[in-house]
Coordinates of C-alpha atoms in Angstrom, one line a residue:
M1 CA 204.3 26.3 161.7
A2 CA 203.2 29.3 159.8
R3 CA 199.6 29.9 158.4
P4 CA 199.5 30.4 154.8
P5 CA 197.9 33.7 153.7
R6 CA 194.5 34.1 152.9
P7 CA 193.2 34.7 149.1
P8 CA 192.5 38.4 148.6
A9 CA 188.5 39.2 148.5
P10 CA 186.7 39.0 145.4
R11 CA 186.0 42.9 144.0
R12 CA 182.3 44.2 144.2
R13 CA 180.9 46.6 141.6
P14 CA 179.9 49.2 142.7
A15 CA 175.8 49.7 141.6
P16 CA 174.8 52.9 140.1
P17 CA 173.7 55.6 142.5
L18 CA 169.9 56.1 142.3
R19 CA 168.1 59.7 141.9
D20 CA 165.0 61.1 144.5
G21 CA 162.6 63.2 143.0
G22 CA 164.1 66.1 143.3
G23 CA 167.6 64.6 141.6
A24 CA 169.7 64.2 144.2
F25 CA 172.0 61.0 144.9
T26 CA 170.4 58.8 147.3
S27 CA 171.3 55.5 148.5
R28 CA 171.1 52.7 146.0
R29 CA 168.0 50.9 145.7
A30 CA 166.6 48.0 147.4
P31 CA 165.8 44.7 145.0
G32 CA 162.4 45.3 142.7
S33 CA 162.4 48.9 143.0
R34 CA 161.9 49.1 139.6
R35 CA 158.2 47.6 139.6
L36 CA 157.4 49.8 142.5
A37 CA 158.7 53.2 140.6
G38 CA 156.3 51.7 138.0
A39 CA 153.2 51.7 140.1
L40 CA 153.3 54.8 141.4
Q41 CA 153.9 56.7 138.3
V42 CA 150.6 54.5 136.9
S43 CA 148.7 56.0 140.5
R44 CA 150.2 59.3 140.0
R45 CA 148.9 59.4 136.6
R46 CA 145.3 58.1 138.0
Y47 CA 145.0 60.3 140.1
S48 CA 145.5 63.7 137.7
I49 CA 143.0 62.4 136.1
G50 CA 140.7 61.8 138.8
F51 CA 141.6 65.4 140.0
V52 CA 140.8 66.5 136.5
L53 CA 137.3 65.1 135.7
V54 CA 136.2 65.9 139.4
V55 CA 137.7 69.3 139.4
V56 CA 136.7 70.5 135.7
P57 CA 133.4 70.1 136.1
L58 CA 133.1 71.9 139.7
L59 CA 134.4 74.3 137.5
V60 CA 131.6 74.3 135.3
I61 CA 129.4 74.7 137.1
T62 CA 130.7 77.3 139.5
G63 CA 131.3 79.3 136.6
K64 CA 127.2 78.6 135.1
L65 CA 126.2 79.4 138.4
W66 CA 127.9 82.6 138.3
L67 CA 126.5 83.5 135.3
L68 CA 122.8 82.6 136.2
Q69 CA 123.1 84.5 139.7
G70 CA 125.5 87.6 138.3
V71 CA 125.4 88.0 134.8
D72 CA 122.3 86.7 133.3
S73 CA 120.1 86.7 136.8
G74 CA 118.5 89.8 135.2
Q75 CA 117.0 88.3 131.9
Y76 CA 115.8 85.2 133.3
A77 CA 114.0 86.8 136.3
L78 CA 112.6 88.8 133.4
A79 CA 111.7 85.7 130.8
A80 CA 110.2 83.9 134.4
T81 CA 108.2 87.6 134.9
Q82 CA 106.9 87.1 131.3
D83 CA 105.4 83.8 131.7
R84 CA 103.2 85.4 134.2
I85 CA 102.1 88.1 131.9
R86 CA 98.7 88.1 130.2
V87 CA 97.6 90.4 128.1
Q88 CA 94.3 91.0 127.7
D89 CA 92.1 93.7 124.9
I90 CA 90.2 96.4 126.4
A91 CA 87.8 96.7 124.2
P92 CA 86.5 100.5 123.1
L93 CA 82.7 101.3 123.7
R94 CA 81.0 102.0 120.3
G95 CA 80.2 105.1 119.3
A96 CA 76.2 105.8 119.9
V97 CA 74.0 106.7 116.8
V98 CA 71.2 109.7 118.1
D99 CA 69.0 111.1 115.9
R100 CA 68.9 115.2 115.4
D101 CA 67.8 116.1 119.1
G102 CA 70.3 113.2 120.4
D103 CA 67.5 110.6 121.5
P104 CA 69.8 107.5 121.2
L105 CA 68.7 104.8 118.3
A106 CA 71.7 102.6 119.0
Y107 CA 74.4 103.0 121.6
T108 CA 76.5 100.2 123.7
V109 CA 77.1 99.2 127.5
A110 CA 79.9 97.5 128.7
A111 CA 79.7 93.3 129.4
S112 CA 82.2 91.0 129.5
R113 CA 82.8 87.6 128.2
I114 CA 83.5 84.5 130.8
T115 CA 86.3 82.3 129.7
A116 CA 88.2 79.6 131.5
D117 CA 91.4 77.7 131.0
P118 CA 90.5 73.8 132.1
T119 CA 94.1 73.2 132.6
L120 CA 93.8 75.2 135.6
V121 CA 90.3 74.0 136.8
D122 CA 90.9 71.4 139.4
D123 CA 87.5 70.3 140.2
P124 CA 85.4 71.2 137.2
A125 CA 81.9 69.9 138.6
R126 CA 82.5 71.9 141.6
T127 CA 83.7 75.6 139.2
A128 CA 80.3 74.9 137.3
L129 CA 77.8 74.5 140.2
A130 CA 79.4 77.9 141.6
L131 CA 79.1 79.4 138.2
T132 CA 76.0 77.9 137.0
T133 CA 73.4 80.5 138.8
L134 CA 75.0 83.7 138.6
L135 CA 75.7 82.5 134.5
D136 CA 72.2 81.5 134.1
V137 CA 73.5 78.6 132.5
P138 CA 73.1 74.6 133.2
S139 CA 75.6 72.8 135.4
S140 CA 76.2 70.1 133.4
E141 CA 76.8 71.8 130.4
L142 CA 79.3 74.4 132.2
T143 CA 81.5 70.8 133.6
D144 CA 80.7 69.6 130.5
R145 CA 83.0 72.8 128.7
L146 CA 85.5 72.8 132.1
S147 CA 86.3 69.2 131.4
R148 CA 87.7 70.0 127.5
D149 CA 91.0 69.4 126.4
G150 CA 92.4 73.0 125.3
R151 CA 93.1 75.8 127.4
Y152 CA 90.2 78.3 126.2
V153 CA 86.5 77.6 126.5
V154 CA 83.4 80.8 126.3
L155 CA 81.7 79.9 129.2
A156 CA 79.0 82.7 129.0
S157 CA 78.7 86.0 126.5
Q158 CA 77.7 89.7 127.2
V159 CA 77.6 89.1 131.1
S160 CA 76.3 92.8 133.0
P161 CA 79.8 94.2 135.1
E162 CA 77.6 93.4 138.6
T163 CA 77.4 89.4 137.7
V164 CA 81.5 89.6 136.8
D165 CA 82.4 91.2 140.2
E166 CA 80.7 88.4 142.2
I167 CA 82.3 85.9 140.5
E168 CA 85.8 87.2 140.7
E169 CA 84.9 87.4 144.4
L170 CA 84.7 83.7 144.2
G171 CA 88.2 83.5 143.1
L172 CA 88.1 80.2 141.1
P173 CA 91.2 78.9 139.4
G174 CA 91.1 79.3 136.0
V175 CA 87.8 81.2 135.2
F176 CA 88.4 85.1 133.5
S177 CA 87.0 87.4 132.1
E178 CA 87.2 89.6 129.0
D179 CA 85.5 92.3 127.5
D180 CA 82.2 91.7 125.8
P181 CA 80.3 95.0 125.0
V182 CA 76.3 95.2 124.1
R183 CA 75.4 97.1 120.9
L184 CA 71.3 98.3 122.1
Y185 CA 68.9 99.4 120.2
P186 CA 66.1 101.5 122.0
A187 CA 64.1 102.9 119.5
G188 CA 63.5 98.8 117.8
S189 CA 62.6 98.8 114.5
V190 CA 62.4 102.6 113.8
A191 CA 64.8 103.9 111.1
G192 CA 65.9 99.9 111.6
Q193 CA 66.8 100.5 107.9
V194 CA 69.4 103.3 108.4
V195 CA 71.0 102.6 111.3
G196 CA 71.8 99.2 110.4
F197 CA 73.1 96.5 112.9
T198 CA 77.1 95.3 114.0
G199 CA 77.9 91.2 113.4
R200 CA 79.4 89.2 116.6
E201 CA 82.9 90.6 116.3
G202 CA 81.3 94.3 116.7
H203 CA 81.5 95.6 113.4
G204 CA 79.2 97.4 111.4
L205 CA 77.4 95.1 108.6
A206 CA 74.4 97.5 107.5
G207 CA 73.1 100.9 107.5
I208 CA 75.2 103.5 109.2
E209 CA 77.0 100.6 111.5
Q210 CA 78.9 99.7 108.4
S211 CA 79.5 103.6 106.5
L212 CA 80.6 105.0 109.3
D213 CA 82.2 101.6 111.3
E214 CA 85.8 103.2 111.8
Q215 CA 84.6 106.1 112.9
L216 CA 81.9 104.3 115.7
A217 CA 84.1 101.6 116.4
G218 CA 87.4 103.5 118.3
T219 CA 90.5 102.3 119.3
P220 CA 91.0 99.2 121.8
G221 CA 93.6 99.0 124.5
E222 CA 95.6 96.8 125.9
R223 CA 96.1 95.6 129.9
R224 CA 99.3 93.5 130.9
V225 CA 98.8 91.6 133.7
E226 CA 101.1 89.7 135.9
V227 CA 98.9 86.7 137.2
G228 CA 99.7 83.4 139.6
S229 CA 98.8 79.9 139.4
G230 CA 95.5 80.2 139.2
G231 CA 95.6 82.5 136.6
H232 CA 94.4 85.6 138.3
P233 CA 96.3 88.9 138.9
I234 CA 99.1 88.9 141.5
P235 CA 97.8 92.2 143.9
S236 CA 101.6 93.3 144.1
G237 CA 102.5 92.5 140.5
I238 CA 102.5 94.7 137.1
D239 CA 99.7 95.8 136.1
D240 CA 100.1 98.1 132.8
S241 CA 97.4 99.8 131.0
T242 CA 96.4 101.4 127.8
P243 CA 92.8 102.7 127.7
A244 CA 91.1 102.0 125.0
V245 CA 89.4 105.2 122.6
D246 CA 86.0 105.3 122.6
G247 CA 84.0 105.6 119.3
S248 CA 82.3 108.9 118.0
T249 CA 78.7 109.7 118.1
V250 CA 77.2 110.0 115.5
E251 CA 74.5 112.4 114.7
L252 CA 71.7 112.0 112.0
T253 CA 69.7 114.2 110.7
L254 CA 66.5 111.8 111.0
D255 CA 63.6 113.1 113.4
S256 CA 62.4 109.9 115.5
D257 CA 59.1 111.4 116.1
L258 CA 58.7 111.9 112.4
Q259 CA 60.6 108.7 111.4
F260 CA 58.1 107.1 114.3
V261 CA 55.2 108.4 112.0
T262 CA 55.9 107.3 108.5
E263 CA 57.1 103.9 109.3
Q264 CA 53.6 103.6 110.8
R265 CA 52.2 104.4 108.3
L266 CA 53.7 102.2 105.8
Q267 CA 53.1 99.4 107.5
E268 CA 49.3 100.1 107.3
A269 CA 49.5 100.4 103.3
C270 CA 51.3 97.1 103.7
Q271 CA 48.3 95.6 105.4
D272 CA 46.1 96.3 102.1
G273 CA 46.6 92.8 100.5
A274 CA 47.7 94.1 97.2
T275 CA 51.4 96.4 98.3
T276 CA 54.3 94.1 99.2
R277 CA 56.5 96.9 99.6
A278 CA 56.0 101.0 100.7
S279 CA 59.2 103.1 100.9
A280 CA 59.1 106.7 102.0
V281 CA 61.9 109.2 102.2
V282 CA 61.0 112.9 103.8
L283 CA 63.6 115.8 102.8
D284 CA 64.3 119.5 103.9
V285 CA 63.7 121.1 101.0
H286 CA 66.3 123.8 101.9
T287 CA 69.4 121.6 103.1
G288 CA 68.5 118.2 101.4
Q289 CA 68.5 116.7 105.0
V290 CA 66.5 113.7 105.4
A291 CA 64.2 113.9 107.8
A292 CA 62.7 110.5 107.5
M293 CA 63.6 107.2 105.9
G294 CA 61.4 103.8 106.3
S295 CA 59.9 101.3 104.6
C296 CA 57.8 98.2 104.6
P297 CA 58.7 95.4 105.5
G298 CA 61.4 96.6 108.1
Y299 CA 63.1 95.1 110.6
D300 CA 64.9 95.3 114.3
P301 CA 68.5 95.3 114.2
G302 CA 68.7 94.2 118.0
N303 CA 67.1 90.7 116.5
Y304 CA 68.6 90.7 112.9
S305 CA 69.3 87.6 112.6
R306 CA 65.7 86.7 112.5
T307 CA 64.8 88.2 109.7
D308 CA 64.6 86.9 106.1
P309 CA 68.0 88.0 105.1
E310 CA 66.7 89.6 101.7
L311 CA 64.9 92.3 104.1
L312 CA 68.4 93.6 105.8
G313 CA 68.9 96.1 103.0
N314 CA 67.4 99.8 102.2
P315 CA 65.7 99.6 99.8
I316 CA 64.9 103.2 99.5
V317 CA 68.5 103.8 98.3
S318 CA 69.3 100.2 97.3
S319 CA 66.0 99.3 94.9
V320 CA 64.7 100.7 91.7
F321 CA 61.9 101.2 89.9
E322 CA 60.1 103.0 87.1
P323 CA 59.1 106.3 88.4
G324 CA 55.6 106.8 85.9
S325 CA 54.3 110.1 85.8
V326 CA 56.2 111.4 88.7
L327 CA 58.8 111.9 86.3
K328 CA 56.7 114.5 83.9
A329 CA 58.1 117.0 85.9
V330 CA 61.0 116.9 84.5
T331 CA 60.2 116.6 81.0
L332 CA 58.0 119.9 81.2
A333 CA 60.5 121.6 83.1
A334 CA 63.1 120.9 80.3
A335 CA 60.9 121.9 78.2
I336 CA 60.2 125.3 79.5
E337 CA 63.8 126.3 80.8
E338 CA 64.3 125.6 76.7
G339 CA 61.9 128.4 76.0
K340 CA 60.1 125.5 74.3
A341 CA 56.4 126.6 76.2
T342 CA 54.8 128.4 79.0
P343 CA 52.4 127.3 81.7
E344 CA 50.0 128.5 79.9
T345 CA 51.0 127.0 76.4
V346 CA 47.9 124.7 74.4
L347 CA 48.5 122.5 72.8
S348 CA 45.9 119.6 70.9
V349 CA 46.7 116.6 72.6
N350 CA 45.2 113.1 71.0
G351 CA 44.3 110.1 72.9
R352 CA 47.2 108.4 71.4
I353 CA 50.7 108.9 69.5
D354 CA 53.0 106.7 67.4
A355 CA 56.4 106.0 68.8
G356 CA 58.1 104.0 66.4
D357 CA 56.6 100.0 66.7
R358 CA 54.3 101.0 69.0
I359 CA 51.2 103.3 70.3
V360 CA 51.7 105.2 73.4
R361 CA 48.1 106.2 75.0
D362 CA 46.9 108.3 77.8
A363 CA 45.4 106.5 80.5
H364 CA 41.8 107.3 79.4
D365 CA 41.2 107.3 75.5
H366 CA 40.1 110.5 74.5
P367 CA 39.4 112.4 71.2
P368 CA 41.6 115.7 71.1
I369 CA 41.3 117.9 73.3
D370 CA 43.1 121.7 74.1
W371 CA 45.2 121.1 77.0
T372 CA 47.4 123.9 78.5
V373 CA 50.9 123.0 79.3
T374 CA 49.6 122.9 83.4
G375 CA 46.5 120.6 82.3
I376 CA 48.9 118.0 80.3
L377 CA 50.5 117.8 83.8
A378 CA 47.5 118.5 86.1
K379 CA 45.6 115.3 83.8
S380 CA 49.0 113.3 83.2
S381 CA 49.0 113.0 79.8
N382 CA 51.4 110.4 77.9
V383 CA 50.6 112.1 74.8
G384 CA 51.0 115.9 75.3
T385 CA 54.1 115.3 77.4
I386 CA 55.5 113.2 74.5
M387 CA 54.9 116.2 72.4
L388 CA 56.6 118.9 74.5
A389 CA 59.4 116.1 75.1
R390 CA 59.9 115.8 71.3
E391 CA 60.4 119.4 70.9
V392 CA 63.1 119.3 73.5
G393 CA 64.9 116.7 71.8
D394 CA 66.5 113.2 73.1
A395 CA 70.0 114.7 74.1
K396 CA 68.8 117.7 75.9
L397 CA 66.2 116.1 77.4
E398 CA 69.0 113.3 79.2
E399 CA 71.0 116.4 80.5
Y400 CA 68.0 117.3 82.3
L401 CA 67.4 114.2 83.6
R402 CA 71.0 113.3 84.7
A403 CA 71.5 117.0 86.2
F404 CA 68.6 116.7 88.5
G405 CA 70.5 113.3 89.4
L406 CA 69.1 110.6 87.5
G407 CA 71.6 107.8 86.2
R408 CA 74.1 108.1 89.7
T409 CA 74.2 107.9 92.9
T410 CA 73.1 110.8 95.4
G411 CA 76.6 109.8 97.5
I412 CA 74.8 109.7 100.7
E413 CA 76.1 108.1 103.7
L414 CA 74.5 104.6 103.6
P415 CA 75.7 101.3 102.1
G416 CA 74.5 99.3 98.8
E417 CA 73.0 103.1 97.2
S418 CA 72.3 102.5 93.2
A419 CA 73.0 104.4 90.6
G420 CA 69.6 103.4 88.9
I421 CA 69.4 102.9 84.8
L422 CA 69.5 105.8 82.4
Q423 CA 70.7 104.8 79.1
D424 CA 72.6 107.5 76.9
S425 CA 69.9 108.8 74.6
A426 CA 72.4 107.9 71.5
E427 CA 71.0 104.3 72.1
W428 CA 67.5 105.3 72.5
T429 CA 65.2 103.7 70.3
E430 CA 61.7 105.5 68.9
S431 CA 59.8 103.7 71.1
R432 CA 62.2 104.5 74.4
A433 CA 62.8 108.0 73.4
A434 CA 58.5 108.1 74.0
N435 CA 58.7 105.6 77.4
V436 CA 61.5 107.8 78.9
P437 CA 59.9 111.0 79.4
I438 CA 57.0 109.5 80.8
G439 CA 58.6 107.8 83.4
Q440 CA 59.0 104.0 81.8
G441 CA 62.2 102.6 80.4
V442 CA 64.4 104.3 83.1
S443 CA 65.0 103.0 86.8
V444 CA 65.4 104.9 90.0
T445 CA 65.6 105.0 93.9
T446 CA 62.7 106.1 95.9
L447 CA 65.9 108.7 96.9
Q448 CA 66.7 110.0 93.8
M449 CA 63.0 111.0 92.7
A450 CA 62.9 112.8 96.0
S451 CA 65.8 114.6 95.8
V452 CA 64.6 115.7 92.0
Y453 CA 61.2 117.5 93.4
Q454 CA 63.6 119.0 96.1
A455 CA 65.5 120.7 93.9
I456 CA 62.2 122.1 91.6
A457 CA 60.9 123.3 95.4
N458 CA 64.4 124.7 95.7
D459 CA 64.0 127.3 93.4
G460 CA 66.1 125.1 90.7
V461 CA 68.9 124.5 93.1
R462 CA 69.6 120.7 93.6
I463 CA 70.9 119.8 97.1
E464 CA 72.8 116.4 97.4
P465 CA 70.8 114.8 100.1
R466 CA 72.4 114.0 102.9
I467 CA 71.8 111.7 106.2
V468 CA 74.9 112.9 108.7
S469 CA 74.7 115.6 110.7
S470 CA 78.3 115.5 112.6
V471 CA 80.6 112.6 114.0
G472 CA 82.6 113.2 116.8
G473 CA 80.7 116.5 117.8
E474 CA 82.3 117.6 113.8
S475 CA 79.6 118.9 111.7
A476 CA 79.7 117.1 108.1
P477 CA 80.9 119.0 105.4
V478 CA 78.2 121.2 103.4
P479 CA 77.0 118.6 100.6
E480 CA 77.7 120.1 97.3
S481 CA 74.3 121.8 95.3
T482 CA 73.5 122.5 92.0
R483 CA 71.0 124.9 89.9
V484 CA 69.6 123.0 87.4
L485 CA 67.0 125.2 86.7
S486 CA 66.3 128.8 86.4
E487 CA 64.1 130.1 89.5
S488 CA 61.2 131.3 87.2
T489 CA 61.1 128.1 85.3
A490 CA 61.3 126.1 89.2
D491 CA 58.4 128.3 90.0
D492 CA 56.4 127.5 87.0
V493 CA 57.0 124.1 87.9
A494 CA 56.1 124.0 90.9
Y495 CA 52.5 126.1 90.1
M496 CA 51.8 123.1 87.7
L497 CA 52.5 120.6 90.4
E498 CA 50.1 122.7 92.5
A499 CA 47.5 121.7 89.7
V500 CA 47.5 118.4 89.8
V501 CA 46.7 118.3 93.9
G502 CA 44.0 121.1 92.8
P503 CA 40.7 120.7 91.0
G504 CA 40.6 118.9 87.9
G505 CA 43.4 117.3 88.8
T506 CA 44.8 113.7 89.8
A507 CA 45.5 113.7 93.1
P508 CA 43.2 115.7 95.4
L509 CA 43.8 112.9 98.0
A510 CA 47.2 114.2 98.6
Q511 CA 45.7 117.5 100.1
V512 CA 46.6 118.9 103.8
D513 CA 44.2 120.8 105.3
G514 CA 45.6 124.6 105.6
F515 CA 48.2 124.0 103.5
R516 CA 49.1 124.7 99.6
V517 CA 50.3 121.1 98.3
A518 CA 52.4 120.0 94.9
G519 CA 53.3 117.4 93.7
K520 CA 52.4 114.6 90.9
T521 CA 51.4 110.8 90.9
G522 CA 53.0 108.1 89.2
T523 CA 51.5 104.4 87.8
A524 CA 54.4 102.6 86.3
Q525 CA 54.1 99.3 85.0
R526 CA 56.1 96.9 87.2
A527 CA 58.5 94.7 85.5
N528 CA 57.5 91.1 85.8
P529 CA 60.4 88.9 87.1
E530 CA 59.6 85.7 86.0
C531 CA 59.2 86.6 82.4
G532 CA 61.3 89.7 82.3
C533 CA 58.4 91.6 80.7
Y534 CA 55.6 94.0 81.7
D535 CA 52.6 91.5 81.4
G536 CA 51.7 90.1 85.1
G537 CA 53.5 92.3 87.4
G538 CA 51.4 94.4 88.4
Y539 CA 52.1 98.2 88.9
V540 CA 54.5 100.6 91.2
T541 CA 52.3 103.4 92.2
T542 CA 53.8 106.9 93.7
F543 CA 53.4 110.4 94.9
V544 CA 56.2 112.7 95.0
G545 CA 55.4 116.1 96.2
F546 CA 56.0 119.6 98.5
A547 CA 54.6 122.3 100.8
P548 CA 54.0 124.5 101.6
A549 CA 53.4 125.4 97.7
D550 CA 54.0 128.9 98.2
D551 CA 56.7 128.7 100.7
P552 CA 58.4 125.2 100.4
Q553 CA 60.1 123.6 104.0
Y554 CA 59.1 119.6 103.5
V555 CA 59.6 117.1 100.0
V556 CA 57.7 113.8 100.9
A557 CA 58.3 110.5 98.1
V558 CA 55.8 107.7 98.2
D559 CA 56.4 104.8 96.3
L560 CA 54.1 101.3 96.5
E561 CA 54.6 98.5 95.1
R562 CA 51.4 96.7 94.0
P563 CA 52.3 93.2 92.3
T564 CA 48.7 92.5 91.9
S565 CA 46.4 95.8 91.7
N566 CA 46.4 98.3 88.7
E567 CA 44.8 101.2 91.2
E568 CA 46.2 104.5 90.3
G569 CA 49.2 106.6 92.4
G570 CA 46.3 109.5 93.2
Q571 CA 44.3 106.4 95.0
V572 CA 46.6 104.6 97.2
A573 CA 50.0 106.8 97.5
A574 CA 49.0 110.0 97.6
P575 CA 46.9 109.2 101.1
V576 CA 50.4 108.1 102.5
F577 CA 52.1 110.8 101.1
A578 CA 49.3 113.4 102.6
D579 CA 49.5 111.7 106.6
I580 CA 53.6 111.9 106.5
L581 CA 53.7 115.5 105.0
R582 CA 50.9 116.5 107.7
Q583 CA 53.0 115.2 110.2
A584 CA 56.3 116.9 109.2
L585 CA 54.9 120.2 109.3
T586 CA 52.5 120.3 112.0
A587 CA 55.4 118.6 114.1
D588 CA 57.9 121.4 112.9
G589 CA 55.5 124.1 113.7
I590 CA 55.0 125.4 110.1
V591 CA 52.9 127.9 109.6
P592 CA 49.5 127.2 107.4
S593 CA 49.7 129.0 103.7
G594 CA 48.3 132.2 104.3
T595 CA 47.4 133.1 100.8
P596 CA 44.6 131.1 98.2
R597 CA 45.1 128.3 95.8
P598 CA 45.8 130.1 92.3
D599 CA 42.6 129.7 89.7
F600 CA 44.6 126.5 87.4
V601 CA 44.0 127.2 83.5
L602 CA 44.0 123.5 82.3
T603 CA 42.3 124.2 78.8
G604 CA 42.6 126.2 76.0
P605 CA 39.9 129.2 75.1
E606 CA 37.0 127.4 73.4

């Protein structure tokens, strides 16, 4: 029996082809391959992201290192070096002040200030113990300073160079030194008011130290030094310096020996129980230069902080007073120059004269006396002087007073100079017009009065007084000179001033053995500061003159403030004048006068 035929097999749908990563057809996927492919794709993305997160920072770091080590390495090295650079000022040595012979009155020596940075000090107590003997500062005090907050403390000032060297050899971390020069005044109080002093910062605060501070100070320098962790210089590191320029030496016209004698004599005057202030100035007749200038009480510039601040000035240029009769020389000079009188002119002089709402009297009441103009000056007659002043006229007299330098500063190279007080003549009342010719109602400085007499002694030519001879080796400018009197008038006034010191004059105590002396006394009422009036103010006594009268070389002006005394200038100021003048003449080798004193005619024919 035959078998029946097999039924045909069912047709299968062919599976879609698979692509590999390169796009070629492969064998068909196994069951679940889609899920596997998705997982692989996620893993690949995660790997890519992780790769980026790792590689990019590495690239950034690598680039930064390349910049730091390559392109910017020099800049960062420079910045690191700059952090180690310490900049120190180099202080210049302040210029010296010397007298006309080169003897020092002020000079500077090198010294240092010892400082510390507490943040660099490891052991304050141990460091203090190492420094206490060298600095002469208690160890406990140094420990306290070294333990403070902050980065700068001062341990000691004005330390000598030798001690600084010893400290540097110790190599103490955080301890440093900086310039701190010391100003010395070897003459002490001699010329102290002229020289002045400097403050803590080294700048002048008085006298020449102040007025010529810029020239004396110099120019600071600078040192740039590389330091290590302890703050000390690295031996092989940077060390660049710009040197300081020291200050200029100032040479004064003063003679230290004469200055000393002048101040000693003024000290004696201040010890008489009545004199509260005494001043004197010595001028060279032919140059106007100050040979000596002093006042009592004075001060030592090296210890100025212990002195009453009111005494730290220079009264000779800053304090004013009413000069009294020493000003009569100007009034009589104006009368002679204007042709109103001669030394031999005779006036009948009463003991009093009306002056507006008051009466002016001579020092001693007397009936009418026939005095020559020479006698009026020799006897210091107020009335006779006022009579001559009225002949001259107020406006013309004011012209002469101003020509002699009153009412304005002399221009001397010292701070704080006063111009004095001279009111315009158009504003004078009748009483003031009578007071000014005799030295009341007008105020002057001691230097101004000396300058007046310098002009008379110098044949009528006034030279502005100066006290600086040179700065930095260069001579000071020549001061201005002005003719205020003719030579003949100056000779006439000198003749009359010599009569003041001669027989019958008011100042025989002003004489100096061997020399002919000319000058004038003054006894002016002193204003009482308590009431603003003259009552109870006492007197200012003065004497101004020159010698030799026949060949003048020096002018000396002296004034004494005496609030409780009524003694006259010829009694108390003239002896001081004579002692100072004697020293000036003999020390300079001036030859005694070779001609006799004239016979002075003080009164008219009987």
